[in-house]
PDB file of C-alpha atoms and ligand atoms in Angstrom:
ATOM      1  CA  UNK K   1       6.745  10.975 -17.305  1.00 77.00           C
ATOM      2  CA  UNK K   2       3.438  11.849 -15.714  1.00 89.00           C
ATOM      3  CA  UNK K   3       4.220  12.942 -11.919  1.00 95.00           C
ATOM      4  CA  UNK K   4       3.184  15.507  -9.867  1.00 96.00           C
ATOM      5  CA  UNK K   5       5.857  17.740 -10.459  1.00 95.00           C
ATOM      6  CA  UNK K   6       5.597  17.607 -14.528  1.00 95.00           C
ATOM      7  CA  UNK K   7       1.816  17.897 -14.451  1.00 97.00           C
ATOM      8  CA  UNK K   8       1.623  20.847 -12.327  1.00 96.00           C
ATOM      9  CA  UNK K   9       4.199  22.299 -14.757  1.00 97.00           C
ATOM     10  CA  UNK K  10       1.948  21.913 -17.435  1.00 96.00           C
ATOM     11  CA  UNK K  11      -0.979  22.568 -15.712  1.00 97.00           C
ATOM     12  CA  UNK K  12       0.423  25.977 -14.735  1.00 97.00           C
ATOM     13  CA  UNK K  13       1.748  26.668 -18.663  1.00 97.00           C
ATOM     14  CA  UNK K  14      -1.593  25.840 -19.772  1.00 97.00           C
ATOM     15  CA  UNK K  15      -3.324  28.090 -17.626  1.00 96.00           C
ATOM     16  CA  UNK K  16      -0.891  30.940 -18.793  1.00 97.00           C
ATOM     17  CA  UNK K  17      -1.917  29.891 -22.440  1.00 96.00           C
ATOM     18  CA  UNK K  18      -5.489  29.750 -21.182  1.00 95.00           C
ATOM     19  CA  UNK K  19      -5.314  33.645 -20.279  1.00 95.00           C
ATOM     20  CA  UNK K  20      -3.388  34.744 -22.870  1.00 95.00           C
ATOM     21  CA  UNK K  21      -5.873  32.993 -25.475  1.00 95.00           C
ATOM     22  CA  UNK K  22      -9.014  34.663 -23.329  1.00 93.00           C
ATOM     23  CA  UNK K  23      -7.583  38.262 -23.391  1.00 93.00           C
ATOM     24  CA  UNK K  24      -6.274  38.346 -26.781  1.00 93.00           C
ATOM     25  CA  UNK K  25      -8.826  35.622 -28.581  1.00 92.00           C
ATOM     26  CA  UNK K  26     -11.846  36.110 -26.135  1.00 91.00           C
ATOM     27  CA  UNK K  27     -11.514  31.980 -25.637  1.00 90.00           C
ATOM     28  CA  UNK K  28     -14.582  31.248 -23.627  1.00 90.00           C
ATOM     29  CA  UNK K  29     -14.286  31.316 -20.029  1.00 89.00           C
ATOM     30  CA  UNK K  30     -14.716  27.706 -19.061  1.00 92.00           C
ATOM     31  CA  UNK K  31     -11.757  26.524 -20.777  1.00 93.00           C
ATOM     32  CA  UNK K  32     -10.274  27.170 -17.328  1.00 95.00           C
ATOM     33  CA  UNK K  33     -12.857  24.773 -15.833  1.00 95.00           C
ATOM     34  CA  UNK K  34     -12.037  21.599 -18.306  1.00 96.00           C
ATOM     35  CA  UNK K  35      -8.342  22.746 -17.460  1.00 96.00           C
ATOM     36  CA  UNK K  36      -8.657  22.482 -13.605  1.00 97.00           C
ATOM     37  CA  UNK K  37     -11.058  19.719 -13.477  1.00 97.00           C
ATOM     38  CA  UNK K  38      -8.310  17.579 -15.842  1.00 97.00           C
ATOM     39  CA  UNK K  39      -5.697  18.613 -13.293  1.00 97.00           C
ATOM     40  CA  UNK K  40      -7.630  17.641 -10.702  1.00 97.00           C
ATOM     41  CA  UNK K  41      -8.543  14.322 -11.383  1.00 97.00           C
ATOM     42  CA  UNK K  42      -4.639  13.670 -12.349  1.00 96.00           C
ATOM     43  CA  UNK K  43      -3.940  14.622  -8.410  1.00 96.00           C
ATOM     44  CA  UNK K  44      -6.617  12.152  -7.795  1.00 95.00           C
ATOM     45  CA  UNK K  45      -5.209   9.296  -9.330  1.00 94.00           C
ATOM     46  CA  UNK K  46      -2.146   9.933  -8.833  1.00 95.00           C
ATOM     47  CA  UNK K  47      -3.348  10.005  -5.128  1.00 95.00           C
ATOM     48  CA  UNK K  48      -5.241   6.784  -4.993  1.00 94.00           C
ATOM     49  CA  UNK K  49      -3.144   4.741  -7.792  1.00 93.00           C
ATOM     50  CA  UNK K  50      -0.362   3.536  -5.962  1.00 93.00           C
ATOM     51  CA  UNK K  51       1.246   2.004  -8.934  1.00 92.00           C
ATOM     52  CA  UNK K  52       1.336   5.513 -10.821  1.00 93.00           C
ATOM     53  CA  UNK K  53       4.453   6.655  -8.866  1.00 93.00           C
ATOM     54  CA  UNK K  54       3.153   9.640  -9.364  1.00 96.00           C
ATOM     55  CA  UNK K  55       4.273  11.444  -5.954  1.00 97.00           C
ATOM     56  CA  UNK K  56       6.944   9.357  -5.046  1.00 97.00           C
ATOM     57  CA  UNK K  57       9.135   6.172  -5.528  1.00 96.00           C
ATOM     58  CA  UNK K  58       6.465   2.871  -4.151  1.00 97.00           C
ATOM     59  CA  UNK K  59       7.883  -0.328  -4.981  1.00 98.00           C
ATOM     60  CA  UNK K  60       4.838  -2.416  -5.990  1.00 98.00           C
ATOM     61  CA  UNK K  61       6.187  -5.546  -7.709  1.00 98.00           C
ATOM     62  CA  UNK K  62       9.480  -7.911  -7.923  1.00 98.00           C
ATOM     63  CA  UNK K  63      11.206  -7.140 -11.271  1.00 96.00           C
ATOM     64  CA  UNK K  64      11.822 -10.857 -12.172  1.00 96.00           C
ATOM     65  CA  UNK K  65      10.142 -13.330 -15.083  1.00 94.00           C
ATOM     66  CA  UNK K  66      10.717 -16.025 -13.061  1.00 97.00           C
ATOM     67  CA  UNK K  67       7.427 -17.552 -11.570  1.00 98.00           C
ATOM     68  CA  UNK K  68       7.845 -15.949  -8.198  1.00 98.00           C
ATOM     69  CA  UNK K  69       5.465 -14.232  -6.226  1.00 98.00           C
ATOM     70  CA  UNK K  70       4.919 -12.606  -2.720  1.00 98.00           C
ATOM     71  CA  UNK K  71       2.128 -12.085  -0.353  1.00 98.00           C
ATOM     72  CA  UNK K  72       1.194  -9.758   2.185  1.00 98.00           C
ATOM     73  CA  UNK K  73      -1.103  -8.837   5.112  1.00 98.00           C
ATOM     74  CA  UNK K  74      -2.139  -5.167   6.195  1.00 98.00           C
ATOM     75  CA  UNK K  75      -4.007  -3.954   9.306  1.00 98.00           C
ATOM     76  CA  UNK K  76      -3.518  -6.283  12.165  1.00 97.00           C
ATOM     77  CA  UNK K  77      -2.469  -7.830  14.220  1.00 98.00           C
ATOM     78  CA  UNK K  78      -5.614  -8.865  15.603  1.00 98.00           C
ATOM     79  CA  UNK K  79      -6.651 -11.596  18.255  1.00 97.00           C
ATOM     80  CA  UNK K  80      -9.895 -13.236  15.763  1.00 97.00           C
ATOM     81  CA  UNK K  81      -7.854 -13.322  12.342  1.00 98.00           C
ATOM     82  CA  UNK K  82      -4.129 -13.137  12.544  1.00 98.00           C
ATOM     83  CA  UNK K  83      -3.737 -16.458  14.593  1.00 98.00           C
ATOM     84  CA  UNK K  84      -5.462 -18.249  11.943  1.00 98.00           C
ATOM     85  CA  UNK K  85      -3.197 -16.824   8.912  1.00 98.00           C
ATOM     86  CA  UNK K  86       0.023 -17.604  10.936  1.00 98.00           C
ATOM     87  CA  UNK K  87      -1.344 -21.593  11.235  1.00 98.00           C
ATOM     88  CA  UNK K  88      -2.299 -21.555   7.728  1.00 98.00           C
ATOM     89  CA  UNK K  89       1.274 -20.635   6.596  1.00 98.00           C
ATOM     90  CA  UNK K  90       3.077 -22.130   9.197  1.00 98.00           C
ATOM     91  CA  UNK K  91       1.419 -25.261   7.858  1.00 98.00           C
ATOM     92  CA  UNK K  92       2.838 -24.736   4.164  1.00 97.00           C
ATOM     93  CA  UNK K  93       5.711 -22.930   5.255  1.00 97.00           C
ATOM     94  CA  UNK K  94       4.774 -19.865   3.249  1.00 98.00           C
ATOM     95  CA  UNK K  95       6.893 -16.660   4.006  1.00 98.00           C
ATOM     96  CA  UNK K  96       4.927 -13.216   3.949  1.00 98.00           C
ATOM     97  CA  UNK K  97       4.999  -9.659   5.287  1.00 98.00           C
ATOM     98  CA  UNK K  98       2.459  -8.072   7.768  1.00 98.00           C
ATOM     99  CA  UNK K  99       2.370  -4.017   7.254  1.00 98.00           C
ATOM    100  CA  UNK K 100       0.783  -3.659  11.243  1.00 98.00           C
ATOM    101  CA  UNK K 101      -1.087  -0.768  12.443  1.00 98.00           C
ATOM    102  CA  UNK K 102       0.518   0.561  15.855  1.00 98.00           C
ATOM    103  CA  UNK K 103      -2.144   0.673  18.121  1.00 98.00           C
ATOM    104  CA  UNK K 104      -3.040  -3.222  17.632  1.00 98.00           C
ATOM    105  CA  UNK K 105       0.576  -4.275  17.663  1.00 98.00           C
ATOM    106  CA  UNK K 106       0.548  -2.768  21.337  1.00 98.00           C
ATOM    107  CA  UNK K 107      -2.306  -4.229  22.256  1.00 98.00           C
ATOM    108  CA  UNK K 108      -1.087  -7.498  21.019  1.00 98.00           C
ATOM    109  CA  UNK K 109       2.991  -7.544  21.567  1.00 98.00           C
ATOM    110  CA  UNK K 110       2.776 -11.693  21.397  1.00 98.00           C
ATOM    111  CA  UNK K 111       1.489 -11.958  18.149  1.00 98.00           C
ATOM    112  CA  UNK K 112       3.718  -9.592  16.999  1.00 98.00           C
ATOM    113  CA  UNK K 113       6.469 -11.434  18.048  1.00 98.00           C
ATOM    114  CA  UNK K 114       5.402 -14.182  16.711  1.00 98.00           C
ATOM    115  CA  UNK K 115       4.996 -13.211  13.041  1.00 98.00           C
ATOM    116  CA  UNK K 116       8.767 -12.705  13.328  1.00 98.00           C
ATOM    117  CA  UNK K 117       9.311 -16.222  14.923  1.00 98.00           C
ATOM    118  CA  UNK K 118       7.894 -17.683  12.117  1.00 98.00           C
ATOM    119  CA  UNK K 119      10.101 -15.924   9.960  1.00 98.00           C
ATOM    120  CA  UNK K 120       7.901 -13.477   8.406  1.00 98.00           C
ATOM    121  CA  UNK K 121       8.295  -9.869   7.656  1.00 98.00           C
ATOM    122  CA  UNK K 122       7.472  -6.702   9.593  1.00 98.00           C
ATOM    123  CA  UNK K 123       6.573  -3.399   8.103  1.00 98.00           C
ATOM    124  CA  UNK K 124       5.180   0.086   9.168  1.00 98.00           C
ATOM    125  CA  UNK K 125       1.614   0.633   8.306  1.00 98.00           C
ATOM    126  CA  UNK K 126       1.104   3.741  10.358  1.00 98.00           C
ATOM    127  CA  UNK K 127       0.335   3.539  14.353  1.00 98.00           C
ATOM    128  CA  UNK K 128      -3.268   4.583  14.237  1.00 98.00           C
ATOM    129  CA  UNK K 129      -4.461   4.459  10.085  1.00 97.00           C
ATOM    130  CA  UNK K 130      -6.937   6.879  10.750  1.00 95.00           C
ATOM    131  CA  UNK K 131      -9.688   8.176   7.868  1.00 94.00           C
ATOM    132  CA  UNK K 132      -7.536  11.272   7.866  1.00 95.00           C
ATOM    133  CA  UNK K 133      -3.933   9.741   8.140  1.00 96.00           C
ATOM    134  CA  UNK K 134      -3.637  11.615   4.232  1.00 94.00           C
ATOM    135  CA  UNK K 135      -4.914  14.530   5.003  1.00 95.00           C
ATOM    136  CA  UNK K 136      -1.867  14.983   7.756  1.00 96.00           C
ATOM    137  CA  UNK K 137       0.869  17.512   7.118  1.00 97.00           C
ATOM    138  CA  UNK K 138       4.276  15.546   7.026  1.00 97.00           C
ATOM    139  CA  UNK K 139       5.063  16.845  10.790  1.00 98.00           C
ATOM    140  CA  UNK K 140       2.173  15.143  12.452  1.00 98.00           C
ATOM    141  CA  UNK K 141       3.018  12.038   9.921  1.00 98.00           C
ATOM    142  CA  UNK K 142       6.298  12.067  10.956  1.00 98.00           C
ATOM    143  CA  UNK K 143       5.916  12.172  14.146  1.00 98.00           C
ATOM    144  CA  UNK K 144       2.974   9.187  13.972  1.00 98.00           C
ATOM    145  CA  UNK K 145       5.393   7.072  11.983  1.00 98.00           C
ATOM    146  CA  UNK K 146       8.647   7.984  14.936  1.00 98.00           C
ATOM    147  CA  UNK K 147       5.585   6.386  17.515  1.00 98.00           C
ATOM    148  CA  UNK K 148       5.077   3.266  15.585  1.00 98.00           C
ATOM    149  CA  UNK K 149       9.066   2.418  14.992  1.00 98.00           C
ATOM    150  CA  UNK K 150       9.559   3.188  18.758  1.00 98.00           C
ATOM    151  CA  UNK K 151       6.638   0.545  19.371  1.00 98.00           C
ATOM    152  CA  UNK K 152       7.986  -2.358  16.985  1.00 98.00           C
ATOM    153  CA  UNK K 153      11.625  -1.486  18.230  1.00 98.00           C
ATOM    154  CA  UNK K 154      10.304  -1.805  21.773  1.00 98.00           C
ATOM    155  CA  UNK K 155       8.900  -5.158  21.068  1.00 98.00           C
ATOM    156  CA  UNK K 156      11.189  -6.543  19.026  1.00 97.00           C
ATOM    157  CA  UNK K 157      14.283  -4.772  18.786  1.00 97.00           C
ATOM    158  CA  UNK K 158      13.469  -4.219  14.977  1.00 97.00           C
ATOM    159  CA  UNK K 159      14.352  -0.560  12.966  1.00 98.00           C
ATOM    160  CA  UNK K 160      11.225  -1.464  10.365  1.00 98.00           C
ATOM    161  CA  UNK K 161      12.091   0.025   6.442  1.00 98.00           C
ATOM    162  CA  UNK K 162       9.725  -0.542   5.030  1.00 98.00           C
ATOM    163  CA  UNK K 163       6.519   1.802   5.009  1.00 98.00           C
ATOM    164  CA  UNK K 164       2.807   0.673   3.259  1.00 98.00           C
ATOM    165  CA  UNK K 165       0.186   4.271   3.048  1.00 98.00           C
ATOM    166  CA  UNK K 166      -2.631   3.276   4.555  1.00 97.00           C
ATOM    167  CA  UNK K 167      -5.418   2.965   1.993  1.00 95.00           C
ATOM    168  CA  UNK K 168      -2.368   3.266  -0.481  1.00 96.00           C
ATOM    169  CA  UNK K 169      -3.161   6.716  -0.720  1.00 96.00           C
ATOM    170  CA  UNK K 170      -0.114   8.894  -1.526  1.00 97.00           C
ATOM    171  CA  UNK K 171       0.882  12.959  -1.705  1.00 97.00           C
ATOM    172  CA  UNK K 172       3.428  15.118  -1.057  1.00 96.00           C
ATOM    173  CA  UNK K 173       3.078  14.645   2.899  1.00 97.00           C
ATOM    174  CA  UNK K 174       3.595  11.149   2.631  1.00 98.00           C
ATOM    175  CA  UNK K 175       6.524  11.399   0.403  1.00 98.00           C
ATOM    176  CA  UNK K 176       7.931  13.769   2.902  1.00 98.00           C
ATOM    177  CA  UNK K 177       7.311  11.758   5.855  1.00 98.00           C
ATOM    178  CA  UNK K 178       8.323   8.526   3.859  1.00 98.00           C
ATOM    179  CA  UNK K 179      11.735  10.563   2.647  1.00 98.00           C
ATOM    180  CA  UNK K 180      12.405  11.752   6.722  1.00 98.00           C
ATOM    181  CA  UNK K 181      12.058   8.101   8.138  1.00 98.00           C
ATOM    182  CA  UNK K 182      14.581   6.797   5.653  1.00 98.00           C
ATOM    183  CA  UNK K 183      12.118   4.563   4.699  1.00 98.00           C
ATOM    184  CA  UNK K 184      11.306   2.842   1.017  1.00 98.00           C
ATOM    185  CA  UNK K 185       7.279   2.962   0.356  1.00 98.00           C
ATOM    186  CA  UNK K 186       6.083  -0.556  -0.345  1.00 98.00           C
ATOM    187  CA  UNK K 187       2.686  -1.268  -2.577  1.00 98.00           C
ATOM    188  CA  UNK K 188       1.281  -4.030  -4.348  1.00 98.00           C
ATOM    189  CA  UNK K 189      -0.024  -5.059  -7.948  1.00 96.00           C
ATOM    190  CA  UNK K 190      -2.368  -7.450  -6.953  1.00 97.00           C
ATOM    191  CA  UNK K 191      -5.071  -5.771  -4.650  1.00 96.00           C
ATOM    192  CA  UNK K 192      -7.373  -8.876  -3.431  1.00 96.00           C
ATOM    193  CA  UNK K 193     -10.541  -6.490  -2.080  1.00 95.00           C
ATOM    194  CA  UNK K 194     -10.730  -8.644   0.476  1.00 95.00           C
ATOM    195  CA  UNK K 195     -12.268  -5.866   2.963  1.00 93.00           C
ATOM    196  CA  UNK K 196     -15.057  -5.293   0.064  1.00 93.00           C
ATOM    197  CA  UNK K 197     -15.416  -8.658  -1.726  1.00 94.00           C
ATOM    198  CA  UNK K 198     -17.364 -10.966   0.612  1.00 91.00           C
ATOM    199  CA  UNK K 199     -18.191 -13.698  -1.751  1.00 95.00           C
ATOM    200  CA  UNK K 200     -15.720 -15.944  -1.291  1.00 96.00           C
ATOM    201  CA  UNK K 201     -15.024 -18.092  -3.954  1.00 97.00           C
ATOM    202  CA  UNK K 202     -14.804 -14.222  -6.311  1.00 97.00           C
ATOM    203  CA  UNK K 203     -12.580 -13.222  -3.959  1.00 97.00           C
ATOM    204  CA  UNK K 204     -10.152 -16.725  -4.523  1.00 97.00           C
ATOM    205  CA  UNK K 205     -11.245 -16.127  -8.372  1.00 97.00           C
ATOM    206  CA  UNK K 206      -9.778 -12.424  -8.197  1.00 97.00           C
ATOM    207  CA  UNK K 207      -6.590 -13.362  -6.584  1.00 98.00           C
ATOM    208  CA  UNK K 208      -6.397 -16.150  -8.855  1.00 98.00           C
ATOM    209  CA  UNK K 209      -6.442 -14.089 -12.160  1.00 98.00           C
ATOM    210  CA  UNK K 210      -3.653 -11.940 -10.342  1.00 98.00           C
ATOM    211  CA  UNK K 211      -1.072 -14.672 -10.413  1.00 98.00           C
ATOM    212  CA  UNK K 212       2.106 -13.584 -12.574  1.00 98.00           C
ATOM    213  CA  UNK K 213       5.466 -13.405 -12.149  1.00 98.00           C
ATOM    214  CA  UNK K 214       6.669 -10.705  -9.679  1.00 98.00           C
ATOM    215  CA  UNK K 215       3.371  -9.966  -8.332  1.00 98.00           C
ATOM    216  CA  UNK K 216       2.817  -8.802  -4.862  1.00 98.00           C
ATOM    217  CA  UNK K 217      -0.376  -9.537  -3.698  1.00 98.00           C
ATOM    218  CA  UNK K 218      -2.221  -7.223  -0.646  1.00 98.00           C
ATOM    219  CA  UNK K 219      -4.657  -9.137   1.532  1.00 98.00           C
ATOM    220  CA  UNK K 220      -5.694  -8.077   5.353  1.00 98.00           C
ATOM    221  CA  UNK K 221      -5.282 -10.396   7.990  1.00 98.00           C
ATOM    222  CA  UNK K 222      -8.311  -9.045   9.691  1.00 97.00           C
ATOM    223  CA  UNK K 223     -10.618 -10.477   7.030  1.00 95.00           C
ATOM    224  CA  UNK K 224     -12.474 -13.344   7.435  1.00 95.00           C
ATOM    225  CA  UNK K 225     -13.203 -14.093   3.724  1.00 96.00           C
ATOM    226  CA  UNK K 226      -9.683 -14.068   3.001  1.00 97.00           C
ATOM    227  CA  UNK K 227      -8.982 -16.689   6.545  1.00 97.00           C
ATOM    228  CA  UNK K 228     -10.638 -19.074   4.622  1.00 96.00           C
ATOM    229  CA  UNK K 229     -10.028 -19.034   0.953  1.00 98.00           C
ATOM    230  CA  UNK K 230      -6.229 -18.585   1.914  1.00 98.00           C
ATOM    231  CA  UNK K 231      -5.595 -22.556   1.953  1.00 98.00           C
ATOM    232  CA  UNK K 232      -7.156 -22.586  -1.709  1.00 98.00           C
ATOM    233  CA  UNK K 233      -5.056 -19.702  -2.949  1.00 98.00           C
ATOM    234  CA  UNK K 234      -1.796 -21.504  -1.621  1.00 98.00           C
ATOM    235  CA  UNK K 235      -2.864 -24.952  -3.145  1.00 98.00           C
ATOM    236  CA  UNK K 236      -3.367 -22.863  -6.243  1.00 98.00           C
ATOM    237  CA  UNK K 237      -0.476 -21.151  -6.789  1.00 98.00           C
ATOM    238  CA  UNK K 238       1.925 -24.053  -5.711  1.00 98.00           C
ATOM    239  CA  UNK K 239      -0.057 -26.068  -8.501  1.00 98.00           C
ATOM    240  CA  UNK K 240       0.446 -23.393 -10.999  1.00 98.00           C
ATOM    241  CA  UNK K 241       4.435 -23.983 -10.514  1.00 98.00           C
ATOM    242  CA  UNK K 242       4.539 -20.516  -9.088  1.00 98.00           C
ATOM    243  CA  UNK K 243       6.996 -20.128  -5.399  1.00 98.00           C
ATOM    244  CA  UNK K 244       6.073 -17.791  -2.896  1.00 98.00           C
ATOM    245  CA  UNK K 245       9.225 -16.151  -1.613  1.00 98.00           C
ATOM    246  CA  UNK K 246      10.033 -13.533   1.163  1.00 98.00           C
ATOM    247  CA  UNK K 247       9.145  -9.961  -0.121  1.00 98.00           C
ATOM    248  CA  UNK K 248      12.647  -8.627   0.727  1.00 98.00           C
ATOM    249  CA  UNK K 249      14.095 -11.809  -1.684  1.00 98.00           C
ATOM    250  CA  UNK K 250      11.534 -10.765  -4.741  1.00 98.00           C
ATOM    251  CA  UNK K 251      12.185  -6.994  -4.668  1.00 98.00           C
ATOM    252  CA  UNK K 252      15.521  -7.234  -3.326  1.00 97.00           C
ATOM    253  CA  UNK K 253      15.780  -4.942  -0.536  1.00 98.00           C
ATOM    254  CA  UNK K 254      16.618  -5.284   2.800  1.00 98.00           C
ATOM    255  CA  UNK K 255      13.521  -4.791   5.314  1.00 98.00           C
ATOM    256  CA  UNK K 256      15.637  -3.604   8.503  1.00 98.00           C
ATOM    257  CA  UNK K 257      18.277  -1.299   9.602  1.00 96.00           C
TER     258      UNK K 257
HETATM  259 ZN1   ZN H 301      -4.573  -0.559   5.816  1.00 70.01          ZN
END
């Protein structure tokens, strides 16, 4: 299985190869240069492919052939968007998770609250999702990650589970952090762009295409693109014969303590 720890094994045999074959066979000296740049890019995207599992265990679909899906919302809450998307699913009584970012759950407690009135989920998406959350060593993770469940408990009286990378960017400090919180590393398969993609009716296209059984799809609910094509893409996917269930139902796991 390609992972971290099997590549870097043979990463590290090859390289012994590499300098045998140079010293004894005068192999030319940039074989080491294809070598590292190969086992570079693996780190890469291992790094930014959160569906590789290449670092660590991220849970990224529902393993079921039954036409269920689930949706999700990163980065908020925030005052302009995250109102909206509540009244839009409130309306069709569609169940999602929001991954929240610390610092806007504090500066909005209400709407945090209310995302769990309404029956949705609540997961850890870092407090502050800086550029440079990745490039963190697990303590200051860690100790990020302690701020944010001390916030939502505050609030809400919720120990939070689950855990989404911001920028689904995973390494071994994340998997360290992620394995000291107790918490299980949630993904998607279905990545909307919404944050790029601001031609709406691509952006319901691309979501579209994504629909299949088990999928798990990411939006943000500080987009405004994805505000307004998120009626469609309900209509859509109830017409398609496809239910939208809680996350914690489709992957079966429990988001609390
Ligand atoms: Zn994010």
């Amino acid at each position: 299985m390609l992972n971290f720890r099997n590549t870097t094994i043979g990463f590290l045999f090859l390289l012994a190869l590499l300098v045998y074959l140079q010293l004894q066979q005068g192999w030319p000296w940039y074989g080491y240069f294809i070598l590292v740049a190969v086992y570079t890019l693996l780190l890469f995207y291992g790094s930014f492919y959160i569906g590789s599992g290449f670092y660590m265990k991220v849970i990224c679909n529902g393993n079921t052939g039954k036409k269920q899906v689930a949706i999700s919302f990163d980065d908020g809450p925030i005052e302009k968007y995250t109102p909206e998307v509540l009244a839009i699913l409130k309306e069709r009584q569609v169940p999602a998770t929001f991954f929240c970012i610390g610092y806007r759950a504090a500066e909005h407690e209400a709407l945090l609250k209310q995302i769990l009135a309404d029956g949705h989920i609540v997961g850890s998406h870092s407090y502050y999702h800086d550029f440079w959350f990745d490039m963190h060593g697990p303590k200051r993770m860690i100790a990020e990650l302690q701020q944010m469940q001390a916030l939502v408990h505050h609030i809400t009286g919720r120990q939070m589970k689950w855990f989404r990378p911001p920028y689904g960017v995973t390494n071994p400090s994340v998997r360290k952090a992620v394995e000291a919180m107790g918490y299980t590393a949630i993904g998607w398969n279905v990545r909307s762009l919404d944050t790029v993609i601001r031609d709406e009716a691509r952006l319901l296209q691309k979501v579209k295409n994504g629909l299949k059984p088990g999928a798990v799809f990411l939006f943000h609910d500080t987009s405004h693109p994805t505000v307004h094509i998120l009626p469609d893409f309900l209509e859509y996917v109830k017409a398609q014969g496809y239910e939208i269930v809680p996350l914690d139902k489709l992957i079966n796991l429990h988001p609390y303590a």
